[in-house]
GROMACS .gro file of C-alpha atoms in nm:
model
  441
    1UNK     CA    1  -1.043  -2.752   1.567
    2UNK     CA    2  -0.987  -2.943   1.887
    3UNK     CA    3  -0.640  -2.954   2.032
    4UNK     CA    4  -0.442  -3.246   1.896
    5UNK     CA    5  -0.668  -3.286   1.591
    6UNK     CA    6  -0.483  -3.267   1.261
    7UNK     CA    7  -0.606  -2.999   1.023
    8UNK     CA    8  -0.778  -3.111   0.707
    9UNK     CA    9  -0.540  -2.909   0.491
   10UNK     CA   10  -0.229  -2.695   0.510
   11UNK     CA   11  -0.449  -2.386   0.538
   12UNK     CA   12  -0.619  -2.544   0.839
   13UNK     CA   13  -0.301  -2.505   1.046
   14UNK     CA   14  -0.396  -2.138   1.088
   15UNK     CA   15  -0.750  -2.108   0.952
   16UNK     CA   16  -0.908  -2.341   1.209
   17UNK     CA   17  -0.743  -2.172   1.508
   18UNK     CA   18  -0.838  -1.854   1.697
   19UNK     CA   19  -0.684  -1.522   1.589
   20UNK     CA   20  -0.449  -1.485   1.884
   21UNK     CA   21  -0.279  -1.179   2.027
   22UNK     CA   22   0.063  -1.286   1.898
   23UNK     CA   23  -0.068  -1.304   1.543
   24UNK     CA   24  -0.222  -0.959   1.587
   25UNK     CA   25   0.109  -0.828   1.723
   26UNK     CA   26   0.291  -0.965   1.416
   27UNK     CA   27   0.030  -0.799   1.195
   28UNK     CA   28   0.099  -0.470   1.374
   29UNK     CA   29   0.475  -0.508   1.317
   30UNK     CA   30   0.452  -0.572   0.945
   31UNK     CA   31   0.192  -0.295   0.919
   32UNK     CA   32   0.448  -0.051   1.059
   33UNK     CA   33   0.645  -0.116   0.741
   34UNK     CA   34   0.353   0.014   0.536
   35UNK     CA   35   0.307   0.313   0.767
   36UNK     CA   36   0.667   0.416   0.713
   37UNK     CA   37   0.632   0.328   0.343
   38UNK     CA   38   0.349   0.581   0.327
   39UNK     CA   39   0.553   0.839   0.520
   40UNK     CA   40   0.866   0.792   0.309
   41UNK     CA   41   0.675   0.778  -0.018
   42UNK     CA   42   0.482   1.098   0.049
   43UNK     CA   43   0.776   1.287   0.196
   44UNK     CA   44   0.864   1.438  -0.142
   45UNK     CA   45   0.509   1.564  -0.187
   46UNK     CA   46   0.528   1.737   0.150
   47UNK     CA   47   0.873   1.880   0.074
   48UNK     CA   48   0.806   1.982  -0.287
   49UNK     CA   49   0.696   2.345  -0.223
   50UNK     CA   50   1.002   2.412  -0.004
   51UNK     CA   51   1.236   2.225  -0.238
   52UNK     CA   52   1.117   2.417  -0.547
   53UNK     CA   53   1.166   2.743  -0.359
   54UNK     CA   54   1.518   2.652  -0.241
   55UNK     CA   55   1.632   2.528  -0.582
   56UNK     CA   56   1.443   2.790  -0.783
   57UNK     CA   57   1.277   2.526  -1.006
   58UNK     CA   58   0.929   2.500  -1.162
   59UNK     CA   59   0.700   2.199  -1.107
   60UNK     CA   60   0.784   2.040  -1.444
   61UNK     CA   61   1.156   2.026  -1.357
   62UNK     CA   62   1.086   1.782  -1.074
   63UNK     CA   63   0.843   1.560  -1.264
   64UNK     CA   64   1.127   1.319  -1.344
   65UNK     CA   65   1.207   1.275  -0.974
   66UNK     CA   66   0.844   1.196  -0.899
   67UNK     CA   67   0.830   0.951  -1.190
   68UNK     CA   68   1.160   0.787  -1.092
   69UNK     CA   69   1.013   0.672  -0.762
   70UNK     CA   70   0.717   0.519  -0.942
   71UNK     CA   71   0.939   0.338  -1.194
   72UNK     CA   72   1.133   0.194  -0.901
   73UNK     CA   73   0.810   0.094  -0.730
   74UNK     CA   74   0.688  -0.075  -1.049
   75UNK     CA   75   1.002  -0.289  -1.069
   76UNK     CA   76   1.008  -0.344  -0.693
   77UNK     CA   77   0.643  -0.455  -0.672
   78UNK     CA   78   0.680  -0.722  -0.940
   79UNK     CA   79   1.023  -0.845  -0.832
   80UNK     CA   80   0.934  -0.824  -0.462
   81UNK     CA   81   0.637  -1.054  -0.513
   82UNK     CA   82   0.855  -1.307  -0.695
   83UNK     CA   83   1.125  -1.289  -0.425
   84UNK     CA   84   0.863  -1.331  -0.153
   85UNK     CA   85   0.717  -1.641  -0.319
   86UNK     CA   86   1.057  -1.799  -0.390
   87UNK     CA   87   1.286  -1.703  -0.102
   88UNK     CA   88   1.053  -1.615   0.180
   89UNK     CA   89   0.823  -1.334   0.290
   90UNK     CA   90   1.050  -1.231   0.577
   91UNK     CA   91   1.364  -1.197   0.365
   92UNK     CA   92   1.177  -0.987   0.110
   93UNK     CA   93   1.026  -0.770   0.384
   94UNK     CA   94   1.355  -0.694   0.562
   95UNK     CA   95   1.541  -0.627   0.236
   96UNK     CA   96   1.274  -0.395   0.098
   97UNK     CA   97   1.244  -0.199   0.424
   98UNK     CA   98   1.621  -0.153   0.447
   99UNK     CA   99   1.639  -0.033   0.087
  100UNK     CA  100   1.369   0.231   0.103
  101UNK     CA  101   1.489   0.348   0.445
  102UNK     CA  102   1.846   0.403   0.324
  103UNK     CA  103   1.733   0.568   0.002
  104UNK     CA  104   1.501   0.808   0.183
  105UNK     CA  105   1.761   0.904   0.443
  106UNK     CA  106   2.021   0.987   0.176
  107UNK     CA  107   1.779   1.222  -0.002
  108UNK     CA  108   1.836   1.460   0.287
  109UNK     CA  109   2.186   1.522   0.147
  110UNK     CA  110   2.115   1.575  -0.227
  111UNK     CA  111   2.185   1.898  -0.414
  112UNK     CA  112   2.059   1.838  -0.770
  113UNK     CA  113   1.742   1.705  -0.938
  114UNK     CA  114   1.946   1.416  -1.087
  115UNK     CA  115   2.067   1.305  -0.743
  116UNK     CA  116   1.711   1.333  -0.615
  117UNK     CA  117   1.572   1.125  -0.902
  118UNK     CA  118   1.840   0.856  -0.859
  119UNK     CA  119   1.772   0.811  -0.488
  120UNK     CA  120   1.397   0.822  -0.537
  121UNK     CA  121   1.434   0.538  -0.787
  122UNK     CA  122   1.641   0.333  -0.540
  123UNK     CA  123   1.397   0.401  -0.256
  124UNK     CA  124   1.110   0.318  -0.491
  125UNK     CA  125   1.245  -0.034  -0.543
  126UNK     CA  126   1.205  -0.100  -0.172
  127UNK     CA  127   0.878   0.091  -0.140
  128UNK     CA  128   0.720  -0.117  -0.416
  129UNK     CA  129   0.852  -0.451  -0.292
  130UNK     CA  130   0.709  -0.398   0.057
  131UNK     CA  131   0.344  -0.397  -0.052
  132UNK     CA  132   0.301  -0.751  -0.190
  133UNK     CA  133   0.517  -0.895   0.088
  134UNK     CA  134   0.317  -0.732   0.367
  135UNK     CA  135  -0.015  -0.819   0.200
  136UNK     CA  136   0.094  -1.185   0.178
  137UNK     CA  137   0.218  -1.192   0.539
  138UNK     CA  138  -0.097  -1.022   0.669
  139UNK     CA  139  -0.309  -1.281   0.490
  140UNK     CA  140  -0.094  -1.574   0.603
  141UNK     CA  141  -0.061  -1.472   0.969
  142UNK     CA  142  -0.442  -1.457   0.992
  143UNK     CA  143  -0.729  -1.710   0.983
  144UNK     CA  144  -0.927  -1.697   0.656
  145UNK     CA  145  -1.237  -1.551   0.824
  146UNK     CA  146  -1.040  -1.239   0.922
  147UNK     CA  147  -0.804  -1.225   0.623
  148UNK     CA  148  -0.959  -0.935   0.430
  149UNK     CA  149  -0.972  -0.720   0.744
  150UNK     CA  150  -0.609  -0.803   0.826
  151UNK     CA  151  -0.488  -0.704   0.479
  152UNK     CA  152  -0.686  -0.380   0.493
  153UNK     CA  153  -0.552  -0.302   0.841
  154UNK     CA  154  -0.198  -0.333   0.704
  155UNK     CA  155  -0.244  -0.141   0.378
  156UNK     CA  156  -0.450   0.134   0.544
  157UNK     CA  157  -0.121   0.232   0.704
  158UNK     CA  158  -0.029   0.401   0.372
  159UNK     CA  159  -0.268   0.693   0.431
  160UNK     CA  160  -0.199   0.669   0.804
  161UNK     CA  161   0.169   0.716   0.721
  162UNK     CA  162   0.062   1.020   0.523
  163UNK     CA  163  -0.117   1.156   0.829
  164UNK     CA  164   0.193   1.102   1.042
  165UNK     CA  165   0.407   1.252   0.766
  166UNK     CA  166   0.178   1.552   0.735
  167UNK     CA  167   0.198   1.621   1.106
  168UNK     CA  168   0.574   1.578   1.101
  169UNK     CA  169   0.611   1.795   0.790
  170UNK     CA  170   0.400   2.079   0.932
  171UNK     CA  171   0.626   2.083   1.240
  172UNK     CA  172   0.965   2.019   1.074
  173UNK     CA  173   0.954   2.205   0.741
  174UNK     CA  174   0.912   2.561   0.876
  175UNK     CA  175   1.183   2.510   1.139
  176UNK     CA  176   1.443   2.259   1.015
  177UNK     CA  177   1.384   2.246   0.639
  178UNK     CA  178   1.302   1.966   0.396
  179UNK     CA  179   1.633   1.784   0.446
  180UNK     CA  180   1.549   1.699   0.807
  181UNK     CA  181   1.218   1.544   0.702
  182UNK     CA  182   1.391   1.286   0.479
  183UNK     CA  183   1.657   1.207   0.738
  184UNK     CA  184   1.392   1.147   1.006
  185UNK     CA  185   1.179   0.925   0.781
  186UNK     CA  186   1.478   0.719   0.667
  187UNK     CA  187   1.626   0.672   1.013
  188UNK     CA  188   1.295   0.549   1.157
  189UNK     CA  189   1.261   0.303   0.868
  190UNK     CA  190   1.609   0.157   0.916
  191UNK     CA  191   1.537   0.106   1.286
  192UNK     CA  192   1.218  -0.080   1.193
  193UNK     CA  193   1.409  -0.305   0.948
  194UNK     CA  194   1.628  -0.423   1.236
  195UNK     CA  195   1.321  -0.491   1.454
  196UNK     CA  196   1.155  -0.690   1.174
  197UNK     CA  197   1.466  -0.902   1.128
  198UNK     CA  198   1.465  -0.994   1.497
  199UNK     CA  199   1.094  -1.028   1.571
  200UNK     CA  200   0.901  -1.151   1.265
  201UNK     CA  201   0.885  -1.525   1.185
  202UNK     CA  202   0.857  -1.668   0.836
  203UNK     CA  203   0.509  -1.732   0.696
  204UNK     CA  204   0.392  -2.084   0.787
  205UNK     CA  205   0.207  -2.107   0.456
  206UNK     CA  206   0.530  -2.032   0.271
  207UNK     CA  207   0.728  -2.284   0.476
  208UNK     CA  208   0.473  -2.561   0.420
  209UNK     CA  209   0.450  -2.479   0.049
  210UNK     CA  210   0.827  -2.510   0.016
  211UNK     CA  211   0.873  -2.837   0.204
  212UNK     CA  212   1.034  -2.697   0.519
  213UNK     CA  213   1.106  -2.947   0.795
  214UNK     CA  214   0.843  -2.990   1.068
  215UNK     CA  215   1.088  -2.845   1.323
  216UNK     CA  216   1.121  -2.520   1.123
  217UNK     CA  217   0.745  -2.495   1.072
  218UNK     CA  218   0.674  -2.556   1.442
  219UNK     CA  219   0.928  -2.292   1.540
  220UNK     CA  220   0.740  -2.037   1.333
  221UNK     CA  221   0.405  -2.156   1.470
  222UNK     CA  222   0.532  -2.112   1.828
  223UNK     CA  223   0.627  -1.752   1.754
  224UNK     CA  224   0.272  -1.703   1.630
  225UNK     CA  225   0.128  -1.849   1.950
  226UNK     CA  226   0.021  -2.172   1.776
  227UNK     CA  227   0.284  -2.411   1.911
  228UNK     CA  228   0.024  -2.676   1.997
  229UNK     CA  229  -0.106  -2.704   1.639
  230UNK     CA  230  -0.079  -3.041   1.463
  231UNK     CA  231   0.066  -3.035   1.111
  232UNK     CA  232  -0.093  -3.228   0.824
  233UNK     CA  233   0.102  -3.534   0.715
  234UNK     CA  234   0.198  -3.380   0.383
  235UNK     CA  235   0.348  -3.070   0.549
  236UNK     CA  236   0.699  -3.180   0.456
  237UNK     CA  237   0.618  -3.238   0.089
  238UNK     CA  238   0.720  -2.982  -0.169
  239UNK     CA  239   0.395  -3.000  -0.362
  240UNK     CA  240   0.204  -2.677  -0.312
  241UNK     CA  241   0.313  -2.504  -0.633
  242UNK     CA  242   0.580  -2.277  -0.488
  243UNK     CA  243   0.772  -2.289  -0.815
  244UNK     CA  244   0.475  -2.168  -1.021
  245UNK     CA  245   0.589  -1.911  -1.278
  246UNK     CA  246   0.492  -1.546  -1.277
  247UNK     CA  247   0.261  -1.626  -1.570
  248UNK     CA  248   0.041  -1.825  -1.328
  249UNK     CA  249  -0.151  -1.504  -1.259
  250UNK     CA  250  -0.247  -1.512  -1.630
  251UNK     CA  251  -0.397  -1.863  -1.613
  252UNK     CA  252  -0.731  -1.893  -1.799
  253UNK     CA  253  -0.931  -1.915  -1.477
  254UNK     CA  254  -0.773  -1.594  -1.344
  255UNK     CA  255  -0.718  -1.397  -1.665
  256UNK     CA  256  -1.032  -1.182  -1.673
  257UNK     CA  257  -1.017  -1.094  -1.305
  258UNK     CA  258  -0.645  -1.020  -1.333
  259UNK     CA  259  -0.702  -0.772  -1.617
  260UNK     CA  260  -0.986  -0.599  -1.433
  261UNK     CA  261  -0.783  -0.591  -1.111
  262UNK     CA  262  -0.490  -0.437  -1.297
  263UNK     CA  263  -0.718  -0.169  -1.443
  264UNK     CA  264  -0.856  -0.088  -1.098
  265UNK     CA  265  -0.505  -0.065  -0.951
  266UNK     CA  266  -0.380   0.149  -1.241
  267UNK     CA  267  -0.652   0.412  -1.226
  268UNK     CA  268  -0.689   0.420  -0.848
  269UNK     CA  269  -0.316   0.486  -0.814
  270UNK     CA  270  -0.345   0.767  -1.069
  271UNK     CA  271  -0.582   0.935  -0.823
  272UNK     CA  272  -0.383   0.855  -0.510
  273UNK     CA  273  -0.048   0.976  -0.643
  274UNK     CA  274  -0.194   1.282  -0.809
  275UNK     CA  275  -0.288   1.389  -0.457
  276UNK     CA  276   0.037   1.274  -0.296
  277UNK     CA  277   0.249   1.460  -0.550
  278UNK     CA  278   0.052   1.775  -0.630
  279UNK     CA  279  -0.217   1.852  -0.373
  280UNK     CA  280   0.019   2.030  -0.125
  281UNK     CA  281   0.161   2.241  -0.410
  282UNK     CA  282  -0.187   2.334  -0.538
  283UNK     CA  283  -0.302   2.427  -0.189
  284UNK     CA  284   0.009   2.638  -0.135
  285UNK     CA  285  -0.050   2.816  -0.467
  286UNK     CA  286  -0.409   2.887  -0.360
  287UNK     CA  287  -0.276   3.096  -0.072
  288UNK     CA  288  -0.226   2.851   0.211
  289UNK     CA  289   0.097   2.830   0.407
  290UNK     CA  290   0.334   2.536   0.366
  291UNK     CA  291   0.215   2.395   0.699
  292UNK     CA  292  -0.153   2.428   0.600
  293UNK     CA  293  -0.083   2.264   0.263
  294UNK     CA  294   0.073   1.966   0.442
  295UNK     CA  295  -0.232   1.951   0.667
  296UNK     CA  296  -0.453   1.939   0.357
  297UNK     CA  297  -0.278   1.624   0.235
  298UNK     CA  298  -0.301   1.487   0.588
  299UNK     CA  299  -0.680   1.538   0.569
  300UNK     CA  300  -0.686   1.346   0.238
  301UNK     CA  301  -0.500   1.062   0.409
  302UNK     CA  302  -0.694   1.070   0.735
  303UNK     CA  303  -1.015   1.031   0.540
  304UNK     CA  304  -0.856   0.726   0.383
  305UNK     CA  305  -0.777   0.572   0.721
  306UNK     CA  306  -1.133   0.611   0.849
  307UNK     CA  307  -1.302   0.497   0.528
  308UNK     CA  308  -1.071   0.200   0.473
  309UNK     CA  309  -1.131   0.072   0.827
  310UNK     CA  310  -1.506   0.118   0.791
  311UNK     CA  311  -1.493  -0.047   0.449
  312UNK     CA  312  -1.294  -0.339   0.589
  313UNK     CA  313  -1.552  -0.399   0.860
  314UNK     CA  314  -1.836  -0.383   0.606
  315UNK     CA  315  -1.651  -0.613   0.364
  316UNK     CA  316  -1.614  -0.874   0.637
  317UNK     CA  317  -1.994  -0.879   0.668
  318UNK     CA  318  -2.127  -0.796   0.321
  319UNK     CA  319  -1.841  -0.890   0.089
  320UNK     CA  320  -1.632  -0.658  -0.127
  321UNK     CA  321  -1.832  -0.589  -0.444
  322UNK     CA  322  -2.095  -0.343  -0.326
  323UNK     CA  323  -1.884  -0.191  -0.050
  324UNK     CA  324  -1.600  -0.106  -0.290
  325UNK     CA  325  -1.840   0.014  -0.560
  326UNK     CA  326  -2.008   0.250  -0.312
  327UNK     CA  327  -1.671   0.397  -0.208
  328UNK     CA  328  -1.574   0.453  -0.573
  329UNK     CA  329  -1.906   0.623  -0.645
  330UNK     CA  330  -1.873   0.861  -0.349
  331UNK     CA  331  -1.516   0.940  -0.460
  332UNK     CA  332  -1.650   1.047  -0.801
  333UNK     CA  333  -1.910   1.271  -0.638
  334UNK     CA  334  -1.668   1.432  -0.392
  335UNK     CA  335  -1.407   1.501  -0.660
  336UNK     CA  336  -1.669   1.656  -0.892
  337UNK     CA  337  -1.794   1.875  -0.607
  338UNK     CA  338  -1.442   2.001  -0.533
  339UNK     CA  339  -1.388   2.072  -0.903
  340UNK     CA  340  -1.710   2.274  -0.927
  341UNK     CA  341  -1.620   2.471  -0.613
  342UNK     CA  342  -1.252   2.522  -0.702
  343UNK     CA  343  -1.299   2.895  -0.762
  344UNK     CA  344  -1.538   2.948  -0.470
  345UNK     CA  345  -1.389   3.085  -0.149
  346UNK     CA  346  -1.479   2.823   0.112
  347UNK     CA  347  -1.384   2.819   0.481
  348UNK     CA  348  -1.068   2.616   0.534
  349UNK     CA  349  -1.255   2.360   0.746
  350UNK     CA  350  -1.510   2.301   0.467
  351UNK     CA  351  -1.234   2.259   0.207
  352UNK     CA  352  -1.047   2.010   0.423
  353UNK     CA  353  -1.371   1.821   0.497
  354UNK     CA  354  -1.442   1.776   0.124
  355UNK     CA  355  -1.080   1.673   0.065
  356UNK     CA  356  -1.112   1.420   0.349
  357UNK     CA  357  -1.423   1.267   0.186
  358UNK     CA  358  -1.253   1.253  -0.153
  359UNK     CA  359  -0.934   1.110  -0.006
  360UNK     CA  360  -1.129   0.876   0.218
  361UNK     CA  361  -1.303   0.705  -0.070
  362UNK     CA  362  -1.009   0.710  -0.313
  363UNK     CA  363  -0.777   0.562  -0.049
  364UNK     CA  364  -1.052   0.332   0.076
  365UNK     CA  365  -1.089   0.175  -0.267
  366UNK     CA  366  -0.713   0.150  -0.319
  367UNK     CA  367  -0.659  -0.015   0.019
  368UNK     CA  368  -0.944  -0.261  -0.034
  369UNK     CA  369  -0.795  -0.369  -0.367
  370UNK     CA  370  -0.516  -0.547  -0.178
  371UNK     CA  371  -0.770  -0.752   0.017
  372UNK     CA  372  -0.951  -0.828  -0.308
  373UNK     CA  373  -0.625  -0.935  -0.474
  374UNK     CA  374  -0.539  -1.160  -0.179
  375UNK     CA  375  -0.878  -1.327  -0.225
  376UNK     CA  376  -0.840  -1.371  -0.603
  377UNK     CA  377  -0.500  -1.548  -0.597
  378UNK     CA  378  -0.423  -1.878  -0.417
  379UNK     CA  379  -0.143  -1.899  -0.160
  380UNK     CA  380   0.142  -2.027  -0.385
  381UNK     CA  381   0.104  -1.727  -0.618
  382UNK     CA  382  -0.043  -1.474  -0.374
  383UNK     CA  383   0.265  -1.253  -0.332
  384UNK     CA  384   0.340  -1.240  -0.704
  385UNK     CA  385  -0.028  -1.192  -0.790
  386UNK     CA  386  -0.055  -0.896  -0.554
  387UNK     CA  387   0.289  -0.778  -0.669
  388UNK     CA  388   0.191  -0.789  -1.036
  389UNK     CA  389  -0.127  -0.592  -0.968
  390UNK     CA  390   0.070  -0.340  -0.762
  391UNK     CA  391   0.331  -0.313  -1.037
  392UNK     CA  392   0.067  -0.242  -1.301
  393UNK     CA  393  -0.076   0.015  -1.065
  394UNK     CA  394   0.263   0.186  -1.054
  395UNK     CA  395   0.225   0.260  -1.423
  396UNK     CA  396  -0.072   0.471  -1.318
  397UNK     CA  397   0.138   0.642  -1.054
  398UNK     CA  398   0.408   0.712  -1.315
  399UNK     CA  399   0.145   0.860  -1.546
  400UNK     CA  400   0.023   1.073  -1.259
  401UNK     CA  401   0.374   1.206  -1.192
  402UNK     CA  402   0.453   1.283  -1.557
  403UNK     CA  403   0.115   1.408  -1.677
  404UNK     CA  404   0.014   1.561  -1.346
  405UNK     CA  405   0.258   1.848  -1.391
  406UNK     CA  406   0.101   1.928  -1.729
  407UNK     CA  407  -0.261   1.895  -1.613
  408UNK     CA  408  -0.205   2.087  -1.291
  409UNK     CA  409  -0.004   2.356  -1.466
  410UNK     CA  410  -0.266   2.407  -1.737
  411UNK     CA  411  -0.595   2.350  -1.553
  412UNK     CA  412  -0.512   2.414  -1.189
  413UNK     CA  413  -0.719   2.295  -0.895
  414UNK     CA  414  -1.040   2.235  -1.093
  415UNK     CA  415  -0.863   2.022  -1.353
  416UNK     CA  416  -0.694   1.823  -1.077
  417UNK     CA  417  -1.026   1.722  -0.918
  418UNK     CA  418  -1.201   1.660  -1.252
  419UNK     CA  419  -0.919   1.421  -1.342
  420UNK     CA  420  -0.970   1.229  -1.016
  421UNK     CA  421  -1.346   1.207  -1.082
  422UNK     CA  422  -1.285   1.072  -1.433
  423UNK     CA  423  -1.041   0.798  -1.340
  424UNK     CA  424  -1.253   0.683  -1.045
  425UNK     CA  425  -1.540   0.618  -1.289
  426UNK     CA  426  -1.311   0.365  -1.462
  427UNK     CA  427  -1.222   0.209  -1.125
  428UNK     CA  428  -1.593   0.175  -1.045
  429UNK     CA  429  -1.654  -0.011  -1.372
  430UNK     CA  430  -1.363  -0.251  -1.315
  431UNK     CA  431  -1.475  -0.332  -0.960
  432UNK     CA  432  -1.828  -0.406  -1.079
  433UNK     CA  433  -1.703  -0.657  -1.340
  434UNK     CA  434  -1.459  -0.860  -1.123
  435UNK     CA  435  -1.598  -1.208  -1.047
  436UNK     CA  436  -1.388  -1.334  -0.752
  437UNK     CA  437  -1.492  -1.078  -0.492
  438UNK     CA  438  -1.459  -1.141  -0.120
  439UNK     CA  439  -1.788  -1.316  -0.037
  440UNK     CA  440  -2.034  -1.199   0.225
  441UNK     CA  441  -2.055  -1.388   0.552
   0.00000   0.00000   0.00000
């Protein structure tokens, strides 16, 4: 779009312009929220072996604390999407980051499973609300041609946060104990919440959809490096559907894809949180040290970072359907291989390599689902559409926390990996049936 030429639509304010460095910097800032979300969320998984030892409790006794976080994330994901669509992406982002930062920090001072479960629930509200808000901001700070990559770059920070958390846990747990890990994660998150409040502008798409004045919209555009953009004449009109109800994601045109997307989120999060919650404990029980067990989960997450970035680049060229299906298929194969070799003594490097492949594809699919959801839902319902899908996915995470203790306790490492293989088959089927995939270029 030439300078001074009015865009053909509201979306053209950003879509027809270059992806500038200020927009990329804003994407990096909101992505830090997801990195610390991943760190804070997985901190209990890292700390679980030490915590069970200190409190003298079996795995099943802490299942409620693991589930409490997922219940909070379920409520937070759905309500956070609604808040983001109604009151602004920035307000929802700052509030959610502050909540999960404070909740995580306070866990460093608990003494009973009930206190732990209560604070994990409170932190979960913020953890869940951050996802749809960041996905919406990443999409709306970015031109349409780069949108899927931007969303993946933000959500891939979940496993990246796990990598950072694994490195921190392996250094902190043997020396300072599990309490210090929660205090560090929470303090860093609260510092980020302050930075977000000062540095991040409101989404221009949200402002235009809600009839903000041209002066307010231009202020946000200037902070995105787009101060010379020309607004469409209807920019001040409140006519973009901002007041659409939550049920809009269940409209006839979206219903089938919504159901399939929810199924993919549900079962992929079963796999992801089974690893987050129980993989370090299983590795420790197999004879590894606490530090090595944390490194095993870090390998699961690091594989996710690499695969999600590769998948994002391929999706930008070839679309999402076949790229996501291929990742799900490899996840099934890697999990089945680990299950078959569970009782075989492998070198540690080989075990971690297989875990990285499994984690890479499981996390790669889960991360890509946010880009797919952002493509399925239009801008006025994007945050709540992504939030609803994330919330349904949390039911899978809750199932993983509650049933994982039973499955892991009864079937051990082999049962753990067979379960991941089984649920990823369901994810593969759902991905194949969704209609509104990100198209190829």
